[in-house]
Amino acid sequence: MDSKEGGIFYNIKSLLQQDYRGVNIAVYALATAGLAVSIHKIRPVSKFSKAGKIPDHFLRNHEPLNGVYAGVQHSPVRLLVNHKAPIYLPLWHSSKPPLPVKLWGVEIVSGNAVSWLECVAKGQKLTLKPIARDKDDLVSTVLLHLPQAKTKTVETLDVGQKLVELGFAKATVPEKVKKNSIESQLVPVLLSAEAKAKSYRNGIWSDQLPPLPAYVVFWRKGSQLTKEMVILTVKKLLQLITFVSISALVGAKNVALRPFRSNPKQVQTT
């Protein structure tokens, strides 16, 4: 039995040590095919300037696309985004125009939206989540990343939601959307932003809706002032508690480090 097993292992070892050119070619071919499929899937050097160039699986899977805000296209209003491929090729990518992007479920209706974008988003990084195509335009959500110098953090804003909330755009969501989809998650967010804009008469709603009653304006201003005073009071209180705690720790440390002195009355003379 041992001899048979030894013979089997010897035969396998001899087989592996032999150079089968056909087998090697097949292995290399499979590896090359796998690499080609991976490159086709992730498109590491593709800079998209038209929605038609974006692969279908990017739309189905809502693959995030990174880019930089480049401006606005008028009539109709579209965001222009310089898409950044994972691997940047200067001579090839710099010659391609920016990608026009239509905000899903959002219709820009005020020129103030363009002014706001030019002021806030110019040259800032964006993240797109593709949803569909509209001819050469990409229909997508747009996340704007704003670095905060004071806190050294990055604030992320949904551009469509923010424009609707400011009253510079309207929510134009379809009546029926597929359940458990990215669209079903966007609908309540956009409708809530529009309701807030109407409630505060932001942007276009200041002209399209009747003025708010005086008592509502007074109540909101009073509530906002009270909120700011409470926040300021809490901050001051925390600062005071911190100062007292540090002072107590320093005092305790000084007492602990003070050299011990004996009481003369307790010293007995001989």
mmCIF file of C-alpha atoms in Angstrom:
data_model
loop_
_atom_site.group_PDB
_atom_site.id
_atom_site.type_symbol
_atom_site.label_atom_id
_atom_site.label_comp_id
_atom_site.label_asym_id
_atom_site.label_seq_id
_atom_site.Cartn_x
_atom_site.Cartn_y
_atom_site.Cartn_z
ATOM 1 C CA MET A 1 0.000 0.000 0.000
ATOM 2 C CA ASP A 2 2.822 2.387 0.910
ATOM 3 C CA SER A 3 4.600 1.640 -2.323
ATOM 4 C CA LYS A 4 1.473 2.402 -4.279
ATOM 5 C CA GLU A 5 0.965 5.693 -2.458
ATOM 6 C CA GLY A 6 4.615 6.549 -2.997
ATOM 7 C CA GLY A 7 4.238 5.780 -6.667
ATOM 8 C CA ILE A 8 1.200 8.061 -6.930
ATOM 9 C CA PHE A 9 2.963 10.973 -5.227
ATOM 10 C CA TYR A 10 6.027 10.424 -7.368
ATOM 11 C CA ASN A 11 3.929 10.481 -10.525
ATOM 12 C CA ILE A 12 2.175 13.694 -9.439
ATOM 13 C CA LYS A 13 5.512 15.328 -8.608
ATOM 14 C CA SER A 14 6.950 14.309 -11.946
ATOM 15 C CA LEU A 15 3.854 15.632 -13.721
ATOM 16 C CA LEU A 16 4.109 19.023 -12.009
ATOM 17 C CA GLN A 17 7.818 19.297 -12.768
ATOM 18 C CA GLN A 18 7.311 18.724 -16.466
ATOM 19 C CA ASP A 19 7.008 21.747 -18.729
ATOM 20 C CA TYR A 20 3.776 21.565 -20.594
ATOM 21 C CA ARG A 21 3.754 24.535 -22.921
ATOM 22 C CA GLY A 22 0.085 24.199 -23.728
ATOM 23 C CA VAL A 23 -0.864 24.243 -20.052
ATOM 24 C CA ASN A 24 1.245 27.343 -19.412
ATOM 25 C CA ILE A 25 -0.303 29.139 -22.363
ATOM 26 C CA ALA A 26 -3.799 28.284 -21.083
ATOM 27 C CA VAL A 27 -2.971 29.561 -17.598
ATOM 28 C CA TYR A 28 -1.537 32.815 -18.974
ATOM 29 C CA ALA A 29 -4.551 33.213 -21.255
ATOM 30 C CA LEU A 30 -6.967 32.807 -18.361
ATOM 31 C CA ALA A 31 -5.028 35.288 -16.236
ATOM 32 C CA THR A 32 -4.974 37.803 -19.089
ATOM 33 C CA ALA A 33 -8.701 37.349 -19.670
ATOM 34 C CA GLY A 34 -9.404 37.878 -15.968
ATOM 35 C CA LEU A 35 -7.314 41.038 -15.963
ATOM 36 C CA ALA A 36 -9.133 42.318 -19.056
ATOM 37 C CA VAL A 37 -12.514 41.695 -17.417
ATOM 38 C CA SER A 38 -11.438 43.515 -14.255
ATOM 39 C CA ILE A 39 -10.157 46.507 -16.236
ATOM 40 C CA HIS A 40 -13.394 46.629 -18.239
ATOM 41 C CA LYS A 41 -15.393 46.533 -15.018
ATOM 42 C CA ILE A 42 -13.631 49.300 -13.087
ATOM 43 C CA ARG A 43 -12.371 51.392 -16.051
ATOM 44 C CA PRO A 44 -9.311 52.749 -14.175
ATOM 45 C CA VAL A 45 -8.164 55.117 -16.949
ATOM 46 C CA SER A 46 -11.536 56.202 -18.393
ATOM 47 C CA LYS A 47 -12.536 59.834 -17.958
ATOM 48 C CA PHE A 48 -16.237 60.182 -18.738
ATOM 49 C CA SER A 49 -17.358 63.322 -20.547
ATOM 50 C CA LYS A 50 -20.670 61.939 -21.870
ATOM 51 C CA ALA A 51 -23.266 59.786 -20.186
ATOM 52 C CA GLY A 52 -23.261 57.458 -23.190
ATOM 53 C CA LYS A 53 -19.668 56.479 -22.425
ATOM 54 C CA ILE A 54 -20.502 55.309 -18.909
ATOM 55 C CA PRO A 55 -20.948 51.501 -18.769
ATOM 56 C CA ASP A 56 -24.380 50.114 -17.961
ATOM 57 C CA HIS A 57 -23.158 48.308 -14.839
ATOM 58 C CA PHE A 58 -22.019 51.640 -13.395
ATOM 59 C CA LEU A 59 -25.656 52.789 -13.559
ATOM 60 C CA ARG A 60 -27.120 49.539 -12.269
ATOM 61 C CA ASN A 61 -24.771 49.422 -9.286
ATOM 62 C CA HIS A 62 -24.652 53.215 -8.789
ATOM 63 C CA GLU A 63 -20.858 53.090 -8.798
ATOM 64 C CA PRO A 64 -19.515 56.309 -7.223
ATOM 65 C CA LEU A 65 -17.664 58.653 -9.585
ATOM 66 C CA ASN A 66 -15.292 61.253 -8.174
ATOM 67 C CA GLY A 67 -14.747 64.636 -9.749
ATOM 68 C CA VAL A 68 -14.408 68.394 -9.324
ATOM 69 C CA TYR A 69 -17.076 71.051 -9.879
ATOM 70 C CA ALA A 70 -16.235 72.949 -13.081
ATOM 71 C CA GLY A 71 -19.272 75.198 -13.623
ATOM 72 C CA VAL A 72 -22.840 75.284 -14.899
ATOM 73 C CA GLN A 73 -24.351 74.665 -18.298
ATOM 74 C CA HIS A 74 -27.360 76.865 -19.088
ATOM 75 C CA SER A 75 -30.612 76.061 -20.942
ATOM 76 C CA PRO A 76 -31.237 73.628 -19.391
ATOM 77 C CA VAL A 77 -29.203 74.018 -16.243
ATOM 78 C CA ARG A 78 -26.726 71.195 -15.757
ATOM 79 C CA LEU A 79 -23.783 70.850 -13.399
ATOM 80 C CA LEU A 80 -20.458 70.434 -15.173
ATOM 81 C CA VAL A 81 -18.177 67.972 -13.422
ATOM 82 C CA ASN A 82 -14.586 67.133 -14.293
ATOM 83 C CA HIS A 83 -14.623 63.400 -13.724
ATOM 84 C CA LYS A 84 -11.406 62.091 -12.172
ATOM 85 C CA ALA A 85 -10.396 58.609 -13.266
ATOM 86 C CA PRO A 86 -8.622 56.410 -10.687
ATOM 87 C CA ILE A 87 -5.476 56.583 -12.866
ATOM 88 C CA TYR A 88 -4.843 60.098 -14.187
ATOM 89 C CA LEU A 89 -3.320 60.473 -17.665
ATOM 90 C CA PRO A 90 -2.552 64.210 -18.099
ATOM 91 C CA LEU A 91 -2.241 64.413 -21.894
ATOM 92 C CA TRP A 92 -5.384 62.372 -22.504
ATOM 93 C CA HIS A 93 -7.668 63.465 -19.695
ATOM 94 C CA SER A 94 -6.950 67.210 -19.794
ATOM 95 C CA SER A 95 -8.273 67.470 -23.346
ATOM 96 C CA LYS A 96 -11.697 66.001 -22.487
ATOM 97 C CA PRO A 97 -14.613 68.312 -21.599
ATOM 98 C CA PRO A 98 -16.490 68.069 -18.280
ATOM 99 C CA LEU A 99 -19.446 65.763 -17.815
ATOM 100 C CA PRO A 100 -22.935 67.415 -17.761
ATOM 101 C CA VAL A 101 -24.954 66.189 -14.776
ATOM 102 C CA LYS A 102 -28.678 66.516 -14.143
ATOM 103 C CA LEU A 103 -29.758 66.317 -10.508
ATOM 104 C CA TRP A 104 -32.225 63.481 -10.017
ATOM 105 C CA GLY A 105 -35.663 64.653 -8.868
ATOM 106 C CA VAL A 106 -34.628 68.312 -8.883
ATOM 107 C CA GLU A 107 -35.521 71.177 -11.212
ATOM 108 C CA ILE A 108 -33.432 74.323 -10.826
ATOM 109 C CA VAL A 109 -35.802 77.297 -11.184
ATOM 110 C CA SER A 110 -33.824 80.251 -9.809
ATOM 111 C CA GLY A 111 -30.713 82.029 -11.005
ATOM 112 C CA ASN A 112 -29.652 82.174 -7.372
ATOM 113 C CA ALA A 113 -28.866 78.479 -7.632
ATOM 114 C CA VAL A 114 -26.137 79.212 -10.168
ATOM 115 C CA SER A 115 -24.736 81.996 -7.969
ATOM 116 C CA TRP A 116 -24.754 79.704 -4.947
ATOM 117 C CA LEU A 117 -22.972 76.928 -6.844
ATOM 118 C CA GLU A 118 -20.340 79.282 -8.225
ATOM 119 C CA CYS A 119 -19.713 80.711 -4.757
ATOM 120 C CA VAL A 120 -19.732 77.511 -2.708
ATOM 121 C CA ALA A 121 -18.812 74.659 -5.053
ATOM 122 C CA LYS A 122 -16.248 76.171 -7.431
ATOM 123 C CA GLY A 123 -13.205 73.895 -7.583
ATOM 124 C CA GLN A 124 -14.496 71.630 -4.799
ATOM 125 C CA LYS A 125 -14.554 67.831 -4.871
ATOM 126 C CA LEU A 126 -17.766 65.996 -5.748
ATOM 127 C CA THR A 127 -19.029 62.428 -5.619
ATOM 128 C CA LEU A 128 -21.636 61.262 -8.137
ATOM 129 C CA LYS A 129 -23.959 58.288 -7.763
ATOM 130 C CA PRO A 130 -25.187 57.571 -11.306
ATOM 131 C CA ILE A 131 -28.853 56.655 -11.716
ATOM 132 C CA ALA A 132 -29.753 57.007 -15.402
ATOM 133 C CA ARG A 133 -28.951 58.748 -18.681
ATOM 134 C CA ASP A 134 -30.731 61.662 -20.335
ATOM 135 C CA LYS A 135 -29.148 61.722 -23.800
ATOM 136 C CA ASP A 136 -25.575 62.969 -23.174
ATOM 137 C CA ASP A 137 -26.409 64.061 -19.616
ATOM 138 C CA LEU A 138 -25.884 61.874 -16.574
ATOM 139 C CA VAL A 139 -28.803 61.782 -14.131
ATOM 140 C CA SER A 140 -27.278 61.449 -10.698
ATOM 141 C CA THR A 141 -27.098 62.588 -7.119
ATOM 142 C CA VAL A 142 -24.235 64.970 -6.343
ATOM 143 C CA LEU A 143 -22.453 65.131 -3.000
ATOM 144 C CA LEU A 144 -20.330 68.226 -2.379
ATOM 145 C CA HIS A 145 -17.329 67.918 -0.040
ATOM 146 C CA LEU A 146 -16.415 71.174 1.710
ATOM 147 C CA PRO A 147 -13.243 71.227 3.862
ATOM 148 C CA GLN A 148 -13.640 73.082 7.153
ATOM 149 C CA ALA A 149 -10.467 74.968 8.029
ATOM 150 C CA LYS A 150 -11.275 75.525 11.718
ATOM 151 C CA THR A 151 -12.152 71.941 12.612
ATOM 152 C CA LYS A 152 -10.004 70.307 9.894
ATOM 153 C CA THR A 153 -12.964 68.162 8.871
ATOM 154 C CA VAL A 154 -14.967 67.791 5.664
ATOM 155 C CA GLU A 155 -18.649 68.729 5.469
ATOM 156 C CA THR A 156 -20.652 66.766 2.889
ATOM 157 C CA LEU A 157 -23.771 68.309 1.326
ATOM 158 C CA ASP A 158 -26.311 66.776 -1.040
ATOM 159 C CA VAL A 159 -26.456 69.510 -3.695
ATOM 160 C CA GLY A 160 -29.972 68.705 -4.863
ATOM 161 C CA GLN A 161 -31.372 68.617 -1.342
ATOM 162 C CA LYS A 162 -29.622 71.878 -0.419
ATOM 163 C CA LEU A 163 -30.873 73.751 -3.494
ATOM 164 C CA VAL A 164 -34.445 72.628 -2.803
ATOM 165 C CA GLU A 165 -34.123 73.593 0.858
ATOM 166 C CA LEU A 166 -32.866 77.080 -0.081
ATOM 167 C CA GLY A 167 -35.811 77.546 -2.435
ATOM 168 C CA PHE A 168 -33.610 77.714 -5.534
ATOM 169 C CA ALA A 169 -35.042 74.488 -6.976
ATOM 170 C CA LYS A 170 -38.196 72.368 -6.893
ATOM 171 C CA ALA A 171 -38.605 68.697 -6.100
ATOM 172 C CA THR A 172 -39.787 66.930 -9.256
ATOM 173 C CA VAL A 173 -39.819 63.329 -8.074
ATOM 174 C CA PRO A 174 -41.871 60.752 -10.014
ATOM 175 C CA GLU A 175 -45.103 59.475 -8.477
ATOM 176 C CA LYS A 176 -43.988 55.866 -8.478
ATOM 177 C CA VAL A 177 -40.493 54.622 -7.798
ATOM 178 C CA LYS A 178 -39.158 51.141 -7.265
ATOM 179 C CA LYS A 179 -39.099 50.028 -3.626
ATOM 180 C CA ASN A 180 -35.762 49.571 -1.855
ATOM 181 C CA SER A 181 -33.970 51.579 -4.540
ATOM 182 C CA ILE A 182 -31.775 54.658 -4.354
ATOM 183 C CA GLU A 183 -34.679 56.682 -5.804
ATOM 184 C CA SER A 184 -37.014 55.549 -3.000
ATOM 185 C CA GLN A 185 -34.477 56.890 -0.490
ATOM 186 C CA LEU A 186 -34.203 60.254 -2.261
ATOM 187 C CA VAL A 187 -37.942 60.973 -2.571
ATOM 188 C CA PRO A 188 -38.714 61.651 1.141
ATOM 189 C CA VAL A 189 -35.506 63.672 1.542
ATOM 190 C CA LEU A 190 -36.349 66.004 -1.357
ATOM 191 C CA LEU A 191 -40.014 66.361 -0.369
ATOM 192 C CA SER A 192 -39.008 67.192 3.221
ATOM 193 C CA ALA A 193 -36.517 69.798 1.954
ATOM 194 C CA GLU A 194 -39.219 71.421 -0.198
ATOM 195 C CA ALA A 195 -41.690 71.434 2.699
ATOM 196 C CA LYS A 196 -39.100 73.229 4.829
ATOM 197 C CA ALA A 197 -38.429 75.767 2.065
ATOM 198 C CA LYS A 198 -42.165 76.488 1.760
ATOM 199 C CA SER A 199 -42.578 76.715 5.533
ATOM 200 C CA TYR A 200 -39.843 79.354 5.794
ATOM 201 C CA ARG A 201 -40.734 81.017 2.473
ATOM 202 C CA ASN A 202 -37.211 80.494 1.170
ATOM 203 C CA GLY A 203 -36.245 81.528 -2.349
ATOM 204 C CA ILE A 204 -39.031 81.304 -4.923
ATOM 205 C CA TRP A 205 -41.636 80.490 -2.260
ATOM 206 C CA SER A 206 -41.452 84.026 -0.848
ATOM 207 C CA ASP A 207 -43.323 85.198 -3.975
ATOM 208 C CA GLN A 208 -45.419 82.132 -4.770
ATOM 209 C CA LEU A 209 -46.933 81.688 -1.284
ATOM 210 C CA PRO A 210 -48.696 84.204 1.002
ATOM 211 C CA PRO A 211 -46.573 85.846 3.725
ATOM 212 C CA LEU A 212 -46.247 84.127 7.061
ATOM 213 C CA PRO A 213 -48.332 85.506 9.941
ATOM 214 C CA ALA A 214 -46.444 87.909 12.199
ATOM 215 C CA TYR A 215 -46.820 85.676 15.250
ATOM 216 C CA VAL A 216 -45.163 82.760 13.402
ATOM 217 C CA VAL A 217 -42.189 84.931 12.426
ATOM 218 C CA PHE A 218 -41.940 86.279 15.997
ATOM 219 C CA TRP A 219 -42.158 82.765 17.469
ATOM 220 C CA ARG A 220 -39.449 81.395 15.185
ATOM 221 C CA LYS A 221 -37.092 84.284 15.864
ATOM 222 C CA GLY A 222 -37.661 83.928 19.598
ATOM 223 C CA SER A 223 -37.088 80.172 19.459
ATOM 224 C CA GLN A 224 -33.888 80.635 17.483
ATOM 225 C CA LEU A 225 -32.624 83.289 19.907
ATOM 226 C CA THR A 226 -33.445 81.064 22.887
ATOM 227 C CA LYS A 227 -31.669 78.137 21.285
ATOM 228 C CA GLU A 228 -28.554 80.213 20.640
ATOM 229 C CA MET A 229 -28.571 81.533 24.231
ATOM 230 C CA VAL A 230 -28.888 78.000 25.638
ATOM 231 C CA ILE A 231 -26.008 76.767 23.480
ATOM 232 C CA LEU A 232 -23.848 79.731 24.521
ATOM 233 C CA THR A 233 -24.708 79.204 28.208
ATOM 234 C CA VAL A 234 -23.840 75.501 28.044
ATOM 235 C CA LYS A 235 -20.513 76.304 26.367
ATOM 236 C CA LYS A 236 -19.654 78.875 29.047
ATOM 237 C CA LEU A 237 -20.670 76.448 31.789
ATOM 238 C CA LEU A 238 -18.491 73.697 30.333
ATOM 239 C CA GLN A 239 -15.563 76.115 30.115
ATOM 240 C CA LEU A 240 -16.089 77.107 33.775
ATOM 241 C CA ILE A 241 -16.265 73.475 34.916
ATOM 242 C CA THR A 242 -13.097 72.690 32.953
ATOM 243 C CA PHE A 243 -11.272 75.676 34.506
ATOM 244 C CA VAL A 244 -12.353 74.742 38.059
ATOM 245 C CA SER A 245 -11.335 71.105 37.524
ATOM 246 C CA ILE A 246 -7.894 72.080 36.220
ATOM 247 C CA SER A 247 -7.412 74.542 39.093
ATOM 248 C CA ALA A 248 -8.348 71.870 41.643
ATOM 249 C CA LEU A 249 -5.934 69.368 40.099
ATOM 250 C CA VAL A 250 -3.119 71.904 40.094
ATOM 251 C CA GLY A 251 -3.827 72.822 43.726
ATOM 252 C CA ALA A 252 -3.858 69.176 44.799
ATOM 253 C CA LYS A 253 -0.609 68.579 42.944
ATOM 254 C CA ASN A 254 1.064 71.549 44.685
ATOM 255 C CA VAL A 255 -0.094 70.327 48.101
ATOM 256 C CA ALA A 256 1.195 66.829 47.399
ATOM 257 C CA LEU A 257 4.595 68.127 46.313
ATOM 258 C CA ARG A 258 4.989 70.590 49.229
ATOM 259 C CA PRO A 259 7.802 69.448 51.641
ATOM 260 C CA PHE A 260 6.587 68.115 55.021
ATOM 261 C CA ARG A 261 7.174 70.402 58.014
ATOM 262 C CA SER A 262 6.905 69.085 61.560
ATOM 263 C CA ASN A 263 5.051 71.107 64.237
ATOM 264 C CA PRO A 264 7.541 72.597 66.787
ATOM 265 C CA LYS A 265 5.082 72.079 69.646
ATOM 266 C CA GLN A 266 5.083 68.366 68.994
ATOM 267 C CA VAL A 267 8.875 68.124 69.182
ATOM 268 C CA GLN A 268 9.974 66.907 72.590
ATOM 269 C CA THR A 269 13.279 68.162 73.933
ATOM 270 C CA THR A 270 15.451 65.906 76.039
#
